[in-house]
Short mmCIF file of C-alpha atoms and ligand atoms in Angstrom, two decimals:
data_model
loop_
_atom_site.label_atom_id
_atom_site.label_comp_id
_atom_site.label_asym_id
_atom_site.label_seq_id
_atom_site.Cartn_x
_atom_site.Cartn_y
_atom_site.Cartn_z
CA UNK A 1 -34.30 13.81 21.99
CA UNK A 2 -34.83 14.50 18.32
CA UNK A 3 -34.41 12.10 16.24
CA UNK A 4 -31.60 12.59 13.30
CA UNK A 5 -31.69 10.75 9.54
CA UNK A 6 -29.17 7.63 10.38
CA UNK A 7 -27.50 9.16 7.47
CA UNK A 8 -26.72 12.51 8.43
CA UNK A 9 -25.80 11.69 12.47
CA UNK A 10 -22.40 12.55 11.77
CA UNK A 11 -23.07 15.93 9.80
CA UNK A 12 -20.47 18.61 10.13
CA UNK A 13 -18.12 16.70 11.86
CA UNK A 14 -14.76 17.50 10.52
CA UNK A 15 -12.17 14.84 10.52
CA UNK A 16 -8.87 13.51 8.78
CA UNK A 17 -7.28 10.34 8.93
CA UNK A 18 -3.36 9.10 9.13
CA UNK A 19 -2.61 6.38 7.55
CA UNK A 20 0.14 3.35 8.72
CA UNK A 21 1.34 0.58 6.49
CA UNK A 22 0.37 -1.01 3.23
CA UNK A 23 -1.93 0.10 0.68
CA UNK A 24 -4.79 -2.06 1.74
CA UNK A 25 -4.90 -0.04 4.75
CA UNK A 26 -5.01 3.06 2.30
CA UNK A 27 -7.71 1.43 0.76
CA UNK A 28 -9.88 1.36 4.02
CA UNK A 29 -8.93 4.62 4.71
CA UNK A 30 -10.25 5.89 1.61
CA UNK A 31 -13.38 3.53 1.61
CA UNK A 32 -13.64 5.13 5.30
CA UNK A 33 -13.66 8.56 4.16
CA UNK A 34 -16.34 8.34 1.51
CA UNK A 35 -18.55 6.00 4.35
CA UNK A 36 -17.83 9.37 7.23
CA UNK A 37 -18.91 12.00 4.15
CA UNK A 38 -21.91 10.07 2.64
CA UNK A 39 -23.25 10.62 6.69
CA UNK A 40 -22.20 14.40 6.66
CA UNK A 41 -18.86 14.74 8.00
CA UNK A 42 -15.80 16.67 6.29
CA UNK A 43 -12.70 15.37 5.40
CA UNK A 44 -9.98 17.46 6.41
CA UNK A 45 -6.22 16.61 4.38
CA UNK A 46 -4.56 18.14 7.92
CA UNK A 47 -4.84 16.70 11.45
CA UNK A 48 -3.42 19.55 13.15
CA UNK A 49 -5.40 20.40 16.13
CA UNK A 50 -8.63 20.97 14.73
CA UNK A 51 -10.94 18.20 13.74
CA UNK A 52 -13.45 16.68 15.63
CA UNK A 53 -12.45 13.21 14.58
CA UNK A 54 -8.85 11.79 14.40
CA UNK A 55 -8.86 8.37 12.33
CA UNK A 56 -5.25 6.36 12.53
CA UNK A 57 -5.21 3.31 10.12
CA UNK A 58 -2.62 1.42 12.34
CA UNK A 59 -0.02 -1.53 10.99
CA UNK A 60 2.08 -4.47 13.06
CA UNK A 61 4.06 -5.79 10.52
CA UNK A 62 7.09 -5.13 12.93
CA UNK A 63 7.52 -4.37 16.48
CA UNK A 64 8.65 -0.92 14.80
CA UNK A 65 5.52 -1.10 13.44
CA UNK A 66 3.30 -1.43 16.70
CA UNK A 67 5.58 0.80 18.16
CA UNK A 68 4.49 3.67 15.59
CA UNK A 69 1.49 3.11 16.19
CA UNK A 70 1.14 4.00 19.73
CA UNK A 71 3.56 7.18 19.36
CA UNK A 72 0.88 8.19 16.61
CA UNK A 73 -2.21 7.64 18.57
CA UNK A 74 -0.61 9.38 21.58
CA UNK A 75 0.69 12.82 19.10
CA UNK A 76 -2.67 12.74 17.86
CA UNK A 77 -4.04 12.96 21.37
CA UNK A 78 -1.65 15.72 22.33
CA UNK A 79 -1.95 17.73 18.99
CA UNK A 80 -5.95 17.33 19.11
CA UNK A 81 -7.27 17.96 22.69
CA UNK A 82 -10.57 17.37 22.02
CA UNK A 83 -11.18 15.31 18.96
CA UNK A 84 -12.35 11.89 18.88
CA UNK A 85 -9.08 10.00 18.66
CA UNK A 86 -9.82 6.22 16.83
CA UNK A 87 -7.24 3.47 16.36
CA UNK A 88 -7.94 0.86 13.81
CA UNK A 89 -6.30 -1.92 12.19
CA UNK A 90 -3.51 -4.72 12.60
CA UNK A 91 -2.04 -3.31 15.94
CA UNK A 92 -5.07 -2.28 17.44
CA UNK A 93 -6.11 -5.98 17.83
CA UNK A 94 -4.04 -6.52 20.32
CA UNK A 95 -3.38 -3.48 21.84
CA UNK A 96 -4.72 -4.02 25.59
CA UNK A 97 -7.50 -1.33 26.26
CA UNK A 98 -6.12 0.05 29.37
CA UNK A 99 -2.74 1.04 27.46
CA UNK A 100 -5.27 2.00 24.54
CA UNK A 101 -6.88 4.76 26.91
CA UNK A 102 -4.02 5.99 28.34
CA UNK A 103 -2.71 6.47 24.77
CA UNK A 104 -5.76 8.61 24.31
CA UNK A 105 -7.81 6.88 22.22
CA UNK A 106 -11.44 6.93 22.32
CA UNK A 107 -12.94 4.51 20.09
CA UNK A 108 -10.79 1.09 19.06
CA UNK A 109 -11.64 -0.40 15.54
CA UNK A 110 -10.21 -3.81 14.90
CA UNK A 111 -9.98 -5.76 11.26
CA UNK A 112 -12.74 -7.33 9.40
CA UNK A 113 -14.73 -4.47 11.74
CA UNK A 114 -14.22 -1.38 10.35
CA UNK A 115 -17.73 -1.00 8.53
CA UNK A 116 -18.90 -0.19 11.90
CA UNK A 117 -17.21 2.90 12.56
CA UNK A 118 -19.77 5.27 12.16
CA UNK A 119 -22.31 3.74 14.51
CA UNK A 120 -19.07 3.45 17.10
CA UNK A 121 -18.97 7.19 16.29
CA UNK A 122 -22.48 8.12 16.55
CA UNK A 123 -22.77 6.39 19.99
CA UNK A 124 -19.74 8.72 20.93
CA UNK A 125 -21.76 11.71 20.01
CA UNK A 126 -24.98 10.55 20.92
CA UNK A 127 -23.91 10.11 24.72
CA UNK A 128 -24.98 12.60 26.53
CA UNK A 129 -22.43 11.98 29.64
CA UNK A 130 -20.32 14.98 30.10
CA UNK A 131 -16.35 12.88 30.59
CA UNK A 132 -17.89 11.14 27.12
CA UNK A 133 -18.17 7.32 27.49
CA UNK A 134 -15.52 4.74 28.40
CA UNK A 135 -13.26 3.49 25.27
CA UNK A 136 -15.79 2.12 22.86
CA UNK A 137 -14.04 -0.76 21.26
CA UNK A 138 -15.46 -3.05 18.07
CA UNK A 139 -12.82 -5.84 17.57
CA UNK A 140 -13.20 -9.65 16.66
CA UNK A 141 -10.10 -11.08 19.03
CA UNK A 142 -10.89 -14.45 17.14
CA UNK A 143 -10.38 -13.31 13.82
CA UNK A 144 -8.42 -16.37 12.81
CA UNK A 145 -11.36 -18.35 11.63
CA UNK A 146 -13.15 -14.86 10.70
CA UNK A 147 -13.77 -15.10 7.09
CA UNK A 148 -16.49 -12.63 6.55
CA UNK A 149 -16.34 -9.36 4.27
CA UNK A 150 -16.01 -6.31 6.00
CA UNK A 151 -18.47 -4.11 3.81
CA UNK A 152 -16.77 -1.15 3.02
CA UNK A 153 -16.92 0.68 -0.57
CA UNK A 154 -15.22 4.17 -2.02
CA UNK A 155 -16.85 6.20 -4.16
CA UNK A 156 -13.56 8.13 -5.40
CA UNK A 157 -10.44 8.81 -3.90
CA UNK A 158 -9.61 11.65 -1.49
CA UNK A 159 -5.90 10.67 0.07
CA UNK A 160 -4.83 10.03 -3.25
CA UNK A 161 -4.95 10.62 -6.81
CA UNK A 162 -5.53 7.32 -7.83
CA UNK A 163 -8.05 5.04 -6.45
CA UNK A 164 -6.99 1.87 -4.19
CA UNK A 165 -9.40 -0.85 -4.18
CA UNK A 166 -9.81 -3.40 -1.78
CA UNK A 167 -10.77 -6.75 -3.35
CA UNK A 168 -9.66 -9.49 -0.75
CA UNK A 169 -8.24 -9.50 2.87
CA UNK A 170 -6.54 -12.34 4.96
CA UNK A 171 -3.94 -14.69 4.40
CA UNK A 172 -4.04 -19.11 5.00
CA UNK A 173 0.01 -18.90 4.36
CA UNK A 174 2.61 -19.30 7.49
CA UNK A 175 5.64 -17.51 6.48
CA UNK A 176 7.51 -17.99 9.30
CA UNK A 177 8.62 -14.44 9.65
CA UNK A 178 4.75 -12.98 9.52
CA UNK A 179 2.26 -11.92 11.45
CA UNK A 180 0.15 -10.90 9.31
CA UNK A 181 -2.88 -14.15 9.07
CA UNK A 182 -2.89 -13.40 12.94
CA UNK A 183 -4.22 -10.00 12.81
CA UNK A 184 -5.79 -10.07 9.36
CA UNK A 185 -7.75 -13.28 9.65
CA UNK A 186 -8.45 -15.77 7.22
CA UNK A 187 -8.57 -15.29 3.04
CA UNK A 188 -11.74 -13.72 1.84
CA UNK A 189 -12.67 -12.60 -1.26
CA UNK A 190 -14.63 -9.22 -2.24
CA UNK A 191 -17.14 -10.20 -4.47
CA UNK A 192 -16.94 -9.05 -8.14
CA UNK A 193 -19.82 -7.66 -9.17
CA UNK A 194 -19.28 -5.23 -5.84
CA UNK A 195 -15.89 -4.47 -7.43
CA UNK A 196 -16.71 -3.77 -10.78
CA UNK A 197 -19.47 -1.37 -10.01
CA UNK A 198 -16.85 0.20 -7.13
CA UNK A 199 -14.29 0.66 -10.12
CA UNK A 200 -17.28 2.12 -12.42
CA UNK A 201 -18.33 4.66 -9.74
CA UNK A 202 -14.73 6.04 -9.29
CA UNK A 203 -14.25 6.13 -12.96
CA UNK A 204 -17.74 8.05 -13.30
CA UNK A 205 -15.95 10.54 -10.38
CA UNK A 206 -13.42 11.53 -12.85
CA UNK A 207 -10.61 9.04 -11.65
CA UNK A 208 -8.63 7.16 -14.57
CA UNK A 209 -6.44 4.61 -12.12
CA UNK A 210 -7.51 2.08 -10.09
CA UNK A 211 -4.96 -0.06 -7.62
CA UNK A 212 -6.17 -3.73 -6.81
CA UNK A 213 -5.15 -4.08 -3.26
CA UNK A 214 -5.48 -7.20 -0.65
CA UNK A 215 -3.44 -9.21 2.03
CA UNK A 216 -3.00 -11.75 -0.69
CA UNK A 217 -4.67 -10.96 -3.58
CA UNK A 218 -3.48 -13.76 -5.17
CA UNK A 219 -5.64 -16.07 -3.51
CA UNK A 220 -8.75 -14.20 -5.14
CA UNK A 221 -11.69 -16.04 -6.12
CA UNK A 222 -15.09 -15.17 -7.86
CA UNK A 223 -17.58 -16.40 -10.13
CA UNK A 224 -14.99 -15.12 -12.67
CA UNK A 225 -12.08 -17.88 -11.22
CA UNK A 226 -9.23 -16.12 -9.88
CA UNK A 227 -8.11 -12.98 -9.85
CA UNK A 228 -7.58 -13.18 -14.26
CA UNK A 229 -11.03 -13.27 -14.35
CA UNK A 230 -11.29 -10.53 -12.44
CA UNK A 231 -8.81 -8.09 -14.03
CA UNK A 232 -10.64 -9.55 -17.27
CA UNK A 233 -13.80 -7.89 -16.34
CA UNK A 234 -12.30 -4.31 -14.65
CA UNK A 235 -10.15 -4.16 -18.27
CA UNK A 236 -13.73 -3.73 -20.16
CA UNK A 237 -14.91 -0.51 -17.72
CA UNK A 238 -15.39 2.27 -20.07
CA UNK A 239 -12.65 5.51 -19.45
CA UNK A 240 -10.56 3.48 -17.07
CA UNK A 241 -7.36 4.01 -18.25
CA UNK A 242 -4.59 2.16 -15.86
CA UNK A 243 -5.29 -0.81 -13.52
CA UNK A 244 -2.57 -1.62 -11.32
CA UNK A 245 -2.13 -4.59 -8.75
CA UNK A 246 -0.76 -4.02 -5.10
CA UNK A 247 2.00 -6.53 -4.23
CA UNK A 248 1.42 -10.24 -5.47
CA UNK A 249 3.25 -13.36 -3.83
CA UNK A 250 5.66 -15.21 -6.31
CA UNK A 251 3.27 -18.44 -6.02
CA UNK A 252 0.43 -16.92 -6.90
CA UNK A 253 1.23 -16.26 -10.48
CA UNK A 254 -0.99 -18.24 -12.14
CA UNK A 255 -0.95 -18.78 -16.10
CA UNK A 256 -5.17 -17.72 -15.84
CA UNK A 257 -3.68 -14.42 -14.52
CA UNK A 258 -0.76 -14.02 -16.41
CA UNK A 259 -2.98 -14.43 -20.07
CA UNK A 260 -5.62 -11.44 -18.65
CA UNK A 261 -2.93 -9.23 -18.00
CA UNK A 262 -1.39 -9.55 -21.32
CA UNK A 263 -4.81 -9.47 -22.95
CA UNK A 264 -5.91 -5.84 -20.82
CA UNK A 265 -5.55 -2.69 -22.68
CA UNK A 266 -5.69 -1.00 -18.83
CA UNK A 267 -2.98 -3.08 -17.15
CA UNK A 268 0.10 -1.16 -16.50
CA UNK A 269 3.17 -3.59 -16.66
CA UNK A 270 4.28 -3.23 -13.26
CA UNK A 271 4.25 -6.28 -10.94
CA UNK A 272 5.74 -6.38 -7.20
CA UNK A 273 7.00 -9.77 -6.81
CA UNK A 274 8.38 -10.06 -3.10
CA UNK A 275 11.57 -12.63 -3.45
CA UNK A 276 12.63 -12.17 0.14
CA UNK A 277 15.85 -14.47 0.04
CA UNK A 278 17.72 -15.24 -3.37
CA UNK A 279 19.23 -18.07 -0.96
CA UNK A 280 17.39 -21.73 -1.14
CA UNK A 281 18.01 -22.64 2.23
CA UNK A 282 17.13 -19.14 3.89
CA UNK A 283 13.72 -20.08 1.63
CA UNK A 284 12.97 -22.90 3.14
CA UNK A 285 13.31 -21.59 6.74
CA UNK A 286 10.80 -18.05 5.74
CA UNK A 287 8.76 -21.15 4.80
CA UNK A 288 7.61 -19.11 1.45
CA UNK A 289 6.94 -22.32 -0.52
CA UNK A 290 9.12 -21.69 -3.82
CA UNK A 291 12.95 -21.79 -4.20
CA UNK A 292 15.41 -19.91 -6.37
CA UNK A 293 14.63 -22.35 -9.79
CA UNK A 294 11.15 -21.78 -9.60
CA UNK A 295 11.57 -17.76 -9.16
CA UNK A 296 13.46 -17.90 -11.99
CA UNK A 297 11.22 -20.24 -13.64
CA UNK A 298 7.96 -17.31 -12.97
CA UNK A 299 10.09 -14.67 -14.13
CA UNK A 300 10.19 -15.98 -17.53
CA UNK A 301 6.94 -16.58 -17.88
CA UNK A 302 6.09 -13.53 -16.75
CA UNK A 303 8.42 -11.48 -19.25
CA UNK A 304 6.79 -13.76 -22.23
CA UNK A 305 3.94 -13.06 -21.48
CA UNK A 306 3.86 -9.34 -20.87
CA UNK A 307 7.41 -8.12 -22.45
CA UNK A 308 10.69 -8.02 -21.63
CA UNK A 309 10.46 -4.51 -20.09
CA UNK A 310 7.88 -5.51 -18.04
CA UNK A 311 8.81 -3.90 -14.52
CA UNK A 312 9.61 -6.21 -11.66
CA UNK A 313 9.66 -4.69 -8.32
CA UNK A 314 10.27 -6.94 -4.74
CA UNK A 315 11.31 -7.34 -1.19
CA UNK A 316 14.33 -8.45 0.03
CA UNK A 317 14.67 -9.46 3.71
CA UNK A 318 18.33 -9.48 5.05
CA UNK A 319 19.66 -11.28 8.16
CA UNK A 320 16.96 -13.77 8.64
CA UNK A 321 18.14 -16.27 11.36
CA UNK A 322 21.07 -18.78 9.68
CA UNK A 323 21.60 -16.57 6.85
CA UNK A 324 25.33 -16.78 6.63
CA UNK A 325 27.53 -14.41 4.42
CA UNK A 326 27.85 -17.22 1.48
CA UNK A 327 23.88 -17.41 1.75
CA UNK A 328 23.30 -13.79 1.40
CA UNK A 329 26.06 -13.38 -1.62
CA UNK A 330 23.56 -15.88 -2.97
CA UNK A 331 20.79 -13.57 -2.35
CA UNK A 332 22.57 -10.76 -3.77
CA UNK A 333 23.58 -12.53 -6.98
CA UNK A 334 20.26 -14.02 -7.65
CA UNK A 335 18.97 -10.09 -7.22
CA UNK A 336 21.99 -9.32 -10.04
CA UNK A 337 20.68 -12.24 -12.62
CA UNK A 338 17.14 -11.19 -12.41
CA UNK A 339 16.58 -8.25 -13.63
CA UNK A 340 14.60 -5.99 -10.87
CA UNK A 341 13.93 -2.67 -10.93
CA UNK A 342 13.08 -1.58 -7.49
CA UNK A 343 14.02 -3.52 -4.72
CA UNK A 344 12.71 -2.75 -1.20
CA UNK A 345 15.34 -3.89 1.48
CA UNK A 346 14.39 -5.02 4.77
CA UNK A 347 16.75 -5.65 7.57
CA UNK A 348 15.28 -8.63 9.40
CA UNK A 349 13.50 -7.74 13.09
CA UNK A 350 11.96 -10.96 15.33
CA UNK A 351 8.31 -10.34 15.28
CA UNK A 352 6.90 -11.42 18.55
CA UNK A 353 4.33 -14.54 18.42
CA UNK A 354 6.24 -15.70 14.98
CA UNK A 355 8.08 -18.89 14.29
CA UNK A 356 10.97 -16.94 12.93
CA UNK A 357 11.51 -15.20 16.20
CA UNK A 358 12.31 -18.16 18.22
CA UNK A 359 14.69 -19.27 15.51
CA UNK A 360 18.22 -20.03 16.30
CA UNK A 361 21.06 -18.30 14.67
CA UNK A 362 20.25 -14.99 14.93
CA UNK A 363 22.58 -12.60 13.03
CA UNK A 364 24.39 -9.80 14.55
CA UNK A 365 22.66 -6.22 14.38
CA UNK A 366 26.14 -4.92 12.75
CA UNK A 367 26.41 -7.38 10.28
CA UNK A 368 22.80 -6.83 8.98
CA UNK A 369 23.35 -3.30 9.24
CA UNK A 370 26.50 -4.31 6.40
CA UNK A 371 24.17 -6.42 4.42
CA UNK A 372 21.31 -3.82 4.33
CA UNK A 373 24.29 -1.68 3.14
CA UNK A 374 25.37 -3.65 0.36
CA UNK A 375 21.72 -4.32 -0.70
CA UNK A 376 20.51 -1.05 -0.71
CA UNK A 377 23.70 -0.32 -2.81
CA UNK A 378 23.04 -2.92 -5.48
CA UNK A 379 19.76 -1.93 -5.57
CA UNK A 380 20.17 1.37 -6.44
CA UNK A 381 22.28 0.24 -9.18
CA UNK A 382 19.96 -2.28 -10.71
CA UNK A 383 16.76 0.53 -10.20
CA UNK A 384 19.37 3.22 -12.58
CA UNK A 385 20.10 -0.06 -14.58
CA UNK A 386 16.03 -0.25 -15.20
CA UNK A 387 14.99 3.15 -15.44
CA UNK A 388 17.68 4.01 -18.00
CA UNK A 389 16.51 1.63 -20.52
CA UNK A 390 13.10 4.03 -20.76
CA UNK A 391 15.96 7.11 -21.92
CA UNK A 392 14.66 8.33 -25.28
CA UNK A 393 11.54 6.13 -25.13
CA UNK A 394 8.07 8.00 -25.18
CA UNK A 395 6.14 7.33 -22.17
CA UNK A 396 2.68 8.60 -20.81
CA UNK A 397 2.85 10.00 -17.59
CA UNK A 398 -0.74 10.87 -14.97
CA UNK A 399 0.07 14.25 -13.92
CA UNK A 400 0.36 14.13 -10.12
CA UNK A 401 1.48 17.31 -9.67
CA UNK A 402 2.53 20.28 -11.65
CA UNK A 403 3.76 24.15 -10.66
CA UNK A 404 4.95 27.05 -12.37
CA UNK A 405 8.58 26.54 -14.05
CA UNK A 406 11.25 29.02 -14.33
CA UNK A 407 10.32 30.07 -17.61
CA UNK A 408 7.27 31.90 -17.88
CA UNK A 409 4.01 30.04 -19.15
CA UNK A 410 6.35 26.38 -19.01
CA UNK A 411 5.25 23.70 -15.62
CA UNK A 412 6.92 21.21 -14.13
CA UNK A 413 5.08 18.29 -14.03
CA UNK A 414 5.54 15.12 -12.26
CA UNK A 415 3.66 11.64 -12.23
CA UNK A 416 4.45 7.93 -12.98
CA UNK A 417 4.72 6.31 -16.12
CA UNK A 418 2.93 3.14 -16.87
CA UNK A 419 6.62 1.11 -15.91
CA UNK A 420 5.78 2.68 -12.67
CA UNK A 421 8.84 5.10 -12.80
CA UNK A 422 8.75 8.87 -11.99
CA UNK A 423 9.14 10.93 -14.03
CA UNK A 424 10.16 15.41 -13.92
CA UNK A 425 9.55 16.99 -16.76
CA UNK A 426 8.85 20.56 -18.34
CA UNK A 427 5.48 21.23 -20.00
CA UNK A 428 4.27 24.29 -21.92
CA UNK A 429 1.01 25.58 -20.20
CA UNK A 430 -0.38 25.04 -17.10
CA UNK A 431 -2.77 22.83 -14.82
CA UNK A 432 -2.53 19.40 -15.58
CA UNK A 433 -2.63 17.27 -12.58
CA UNK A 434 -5.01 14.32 -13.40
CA UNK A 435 -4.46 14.66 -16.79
CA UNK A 436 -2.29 12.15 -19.03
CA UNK A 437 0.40 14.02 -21.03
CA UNK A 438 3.44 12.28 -23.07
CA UNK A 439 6.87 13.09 -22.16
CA UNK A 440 10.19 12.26 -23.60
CA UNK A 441 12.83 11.21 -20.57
CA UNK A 442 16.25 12.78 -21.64
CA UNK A 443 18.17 11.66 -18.53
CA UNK A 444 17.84 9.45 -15.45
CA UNK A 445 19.12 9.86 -11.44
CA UNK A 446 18.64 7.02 -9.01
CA UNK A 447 15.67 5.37 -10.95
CA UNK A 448 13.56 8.73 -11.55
CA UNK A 449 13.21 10.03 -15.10
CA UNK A 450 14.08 13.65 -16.49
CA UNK A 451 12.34 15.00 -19.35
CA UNK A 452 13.83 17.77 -21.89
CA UNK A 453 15.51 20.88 -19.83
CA UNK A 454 14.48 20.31 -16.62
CA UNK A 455 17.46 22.40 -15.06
CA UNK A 456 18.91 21.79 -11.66
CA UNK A 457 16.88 24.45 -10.23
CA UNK A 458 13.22 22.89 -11.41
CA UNK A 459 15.12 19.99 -9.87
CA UNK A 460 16.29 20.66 -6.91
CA UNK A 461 12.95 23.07 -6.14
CA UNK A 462 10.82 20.60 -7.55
CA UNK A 463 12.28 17.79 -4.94
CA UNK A 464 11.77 20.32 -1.97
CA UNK A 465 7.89 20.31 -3.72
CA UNK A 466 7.42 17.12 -3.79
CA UNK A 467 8.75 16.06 0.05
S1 LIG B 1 1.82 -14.81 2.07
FE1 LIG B 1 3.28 -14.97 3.75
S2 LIG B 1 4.20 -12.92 3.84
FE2 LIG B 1 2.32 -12.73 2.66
S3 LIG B 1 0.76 -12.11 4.18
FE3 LIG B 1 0.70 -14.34 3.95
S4 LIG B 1 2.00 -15.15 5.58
FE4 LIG B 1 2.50 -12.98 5.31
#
C-alpha cells in the first residue's frame, strides 16, 4: 500500500460541517475546518448531497436539543448517501451507538476528543473493507474528572466573518437546571501564549474580530491571572480591531477583568450577562450563587467602569419549578429596572439527569407559554428602548454583507456596531464586506438600526437577503 504524507491523507476530500448550539461549538467547528484543510480536504459552505464528509457539531442543552440532533444526523444521512456522516459534541456522549448507526452515522466524536478527528477519518478511508468499517467512535464517557485540553487551533475563520476562539471548556458549577459540566467535563483553561499567537495568525489572515468563547470563560486562568490578564495581552495584537467575549456568568465579573476591559482599545462594550430569574427565591433553587442585590450590585460596577451605554445582553428562564406569578412579576420588574438590551427568553424544559427536573412544582405548559409571552413582549420593548438611544449617534459598523441598492452605484450594507446592534444602511460604492465603514442610524425597528434613506424596499429586500 503506498504510503501517503500524514498530512495530506485526507486530500481532496470535500466536506462541510452543520453546526448545533453555542458559539464554542462554532469555535470547534471552525478550528475543525482549518485542522481537515491543513491535511487536504475542501470545505464546502453547502451540505447538500455532495461531500464526502458530513461534520454535525451536536448540542444537549435541552431534550429539544438532543432531539435536533438526531433529526440532523439522520437528514444528513438521507440528503448525503454516501458521505462520511460524523456526530460530535455534547449529545453525542451519550448517544448509545446502536441508535448512533441506525441514525447513519459513521464516525462518533465526543468532547475534550475532537483533535482526533482526522485520524478517526483517515482510518475510515484507509479501510479497505468494501461495507466500510463498523461505527468508529472516540469518546471519553468519564469526562467528569477529564480536565485535559483538547488541542485544536484555527488559522482564520471560514463559517463566519469573524473569528471565534476557544480559550477554556468545562464547567465545576451545579446549576440545578444544567447539564452542561456532565457532557463538557471539568474547567480547563487554553493556555495563553497558544491564544495569543491563534489571535495573531487570524489577524495576519486578514480578520479584524476575534470572539473569546468557553463553557465558562469566566473561570479562565493563565500565567496572566484570569481572564483580565488575558484580554490585557490580545488588546496589544497589532491590526486587531474588536475583541468580543461569548457569554460570561454574573459571578464571574471580577474587578481584574472589569479594569482590562476598560483599559482595551479592542474591546467592544458588549457583555452577555445571563440573569435567569429576577426572583430571589427562584435563584436560590437554579442554585446560580448570586441574588437580585448582588446583580444589581455588578451592574453598576460594570456601567462605571465601561460607560453607561455599555450594552447588557442576558437570559431569562421562565417557569422554573415554584416560580409562582408574584415571583415571575419579580423577574419581570427586575428585567424593567436594569437596563438590558437584548434579552433571550427561555421557557423552562426538565432536562433529564438534572436536579431541576425532579423538582416539585412544576408549572403548567400554558402558563409558561403566557409568561414567555409577556417576556418576549417586554423584551422587545426594552431592546427598541436600547437601540434607540444610538439614533443620531455615529457608530462604526464591520461590513457583513453588502448588495447593490436601488439607486445605481449606492449598497446596502449591513453589519454590527461595536454596541453589538445591527445596523441597514445605504453606502455610495460598492464591495465592502470586511471592511469598517461609519454610518449614521436615522431610525430604529425592534432593536436593529437604519441608516439615512434606506427605503422600505432596501428593507424589506434586504431582510429576504439576509434570512
Ligand atoms: S455556570 Fe451553571 S449554567 Fe453555566 S455552564 Fe456551568 S452549570 Fe451550566
Amino acid at each position: 500500500m503506498r504510503l501517503v504524507s500524514p498530512l495530506l491523507r485526507l486530500a481532496g476530500k470535500t466536506f462541510s460541517i452543520l453546526v448545533l448550539g453555542c458559539r464554542t461549538n462554532l469555535s470547534e467547528a471552525e478550528a475543525l475546518a482549518s485542522m481537515l484543510e491543513e491535511r487536504g480536504a475542501v470545505f464546502c459552505r453547502e451540505a447538500r448531497g455532495g461531500t464526502d464528509i458530513v461534520i454535525i457539531l451536536t448540542c444537549s442543552v435541552t431534550s429539544a436539543a438532543d432531539a435536533k440532533a438526531r433529526k440532523f444526523i439522520r437528514r444528513a444521512r438521507r440528503q448525503n448517501k454516501s458521505a462520511v456522516i460524523v456526530a460530535c459534541g455534547c449529545s453525542v456522549q451519550h448517544l448509545p451507538a446502536e441508535e448512533a448507526s441506525e441514525l447513519g452515522a459513521d464516525i462518533l466524536i465526543g468532547n475534550r476528543m475532537k483533535s482526533a478527528l482526522p485520524d478517526a477519518l483517515y482510518e475510515w478511508f484507509a479501510s479497505e473493507r468494501d461495507l466500510g468499517p463498523a461505527l468508529i467512535s472516540r469518546r471519553d464517557m468519564s469526562l467528569g474528572e477529564n480536565a485535559a485540553w483538547d488541542e485544536l487551533s484555527l488559522d482564520r475563520p471560514r463559517l463566519r466573518d469573524r473569528a471565534f476562539v476557544k480559550v477554556q471548556d468545562g464547567c465545576g458549577r451545579r446549576c440545578s437546571y444544567c447539564i452542561v459540566p456532565s457532557v463538557r467535563g471539568a474547567e480547563v483553561s487554553r493556555p495563553a501564549a497558544d491564544i495569543i499567537r491563534e489571535v495573531s495568525g487570524i489577524v495576519e489572515s486578514g480578520c479584524r474580530e476575534a470572539v473569546l468563547t468557553g463553557v465558562h470563560i469566566g473561570s479562565y486562568k493563565s500565567e496572566y491571572g484570569g481572564l483580565g490578564g488575558l484580554i490585557e495581552r490580545l488588546s496589544g495584537i497589532k491590526g486587531l480591531m474588536r475583541l468580543r467575549m461569548g457569554s460570561l456568568e454574573p459571578f464571574a465579573v471580577t474587578g481584574e477583568l472589569l479594569d482590562a476591559l476598560s483599559r482595551s482599545g479592542v474591546f467592544c462594550p458588549h457583555l452577555h450577562l445571563p440573569l435567569q430569574s429576577g426572583d430571589d427565591e427562584t435563584l436560590a433553587r437554579m442554585r446560580r450563587g448570586y441574588d437580585t442585590d448582588a446583580f444589581r450590585r455588578m451592574l453598576g460596577r460594570v456601567r462605571s467602569a465601561l460607560g453607561g451605554d455599555v450594552h447588557i445582553s442576558t437570559d431569562l428562564i421562565v417557569g422554573f419549578p415554584g416560580e409562582t406569578e408574584s415571583a415571575f412579576a419579580r423577574s419581570l420588574g427586575f428585567l424593567e429596572e436594569s437596563g438590558f438590551g437584548k434579552i433571550h427568553v427561555f421557557p423552562f424544559s426538565p432536562r433529564e439527569g438534572t436536579d431541576a427536573a425532579k423538582m416539585s412544582g412544576r408549572v403548567d405548559a400554558a402558563i409558561i407559554k403566557e409568561r414567555v409571552r409577556r417576556a418576549a413582549e417586554l423584551a422587545g420593548r426594552l431592546l427598541s428602548r436600547y437601540a434607540s438611544g444610538k439614533v443620531g449617534s455615529r457608530e462604526e459598523i464591520f461590513c457583513e454583507s453588502s448588495r447593490p441598492g436601488h439607486t445605481p452605484g449606492v449598497s446596502v450594507v449591513s453589519g454590527w456596531t461595536r454596541h453589538y446592534l445591527k445596523v441597514y444602511a445605504l453606502s455610495r460604492g460598492q464591495g465592502f464586506e470586511g471592511t469598517e465603514i461609519s454610518v449614521s442610524p436615522k431610525s430604529e425597528i425592534g432593536g436593529i438600526l437604519f441608516g439615512e434613506g434606506i427605503s422600505k424596499e432596501d428593507f424589506s429586500e434586504e431582510l429576504i437577503y439576509c434570512g
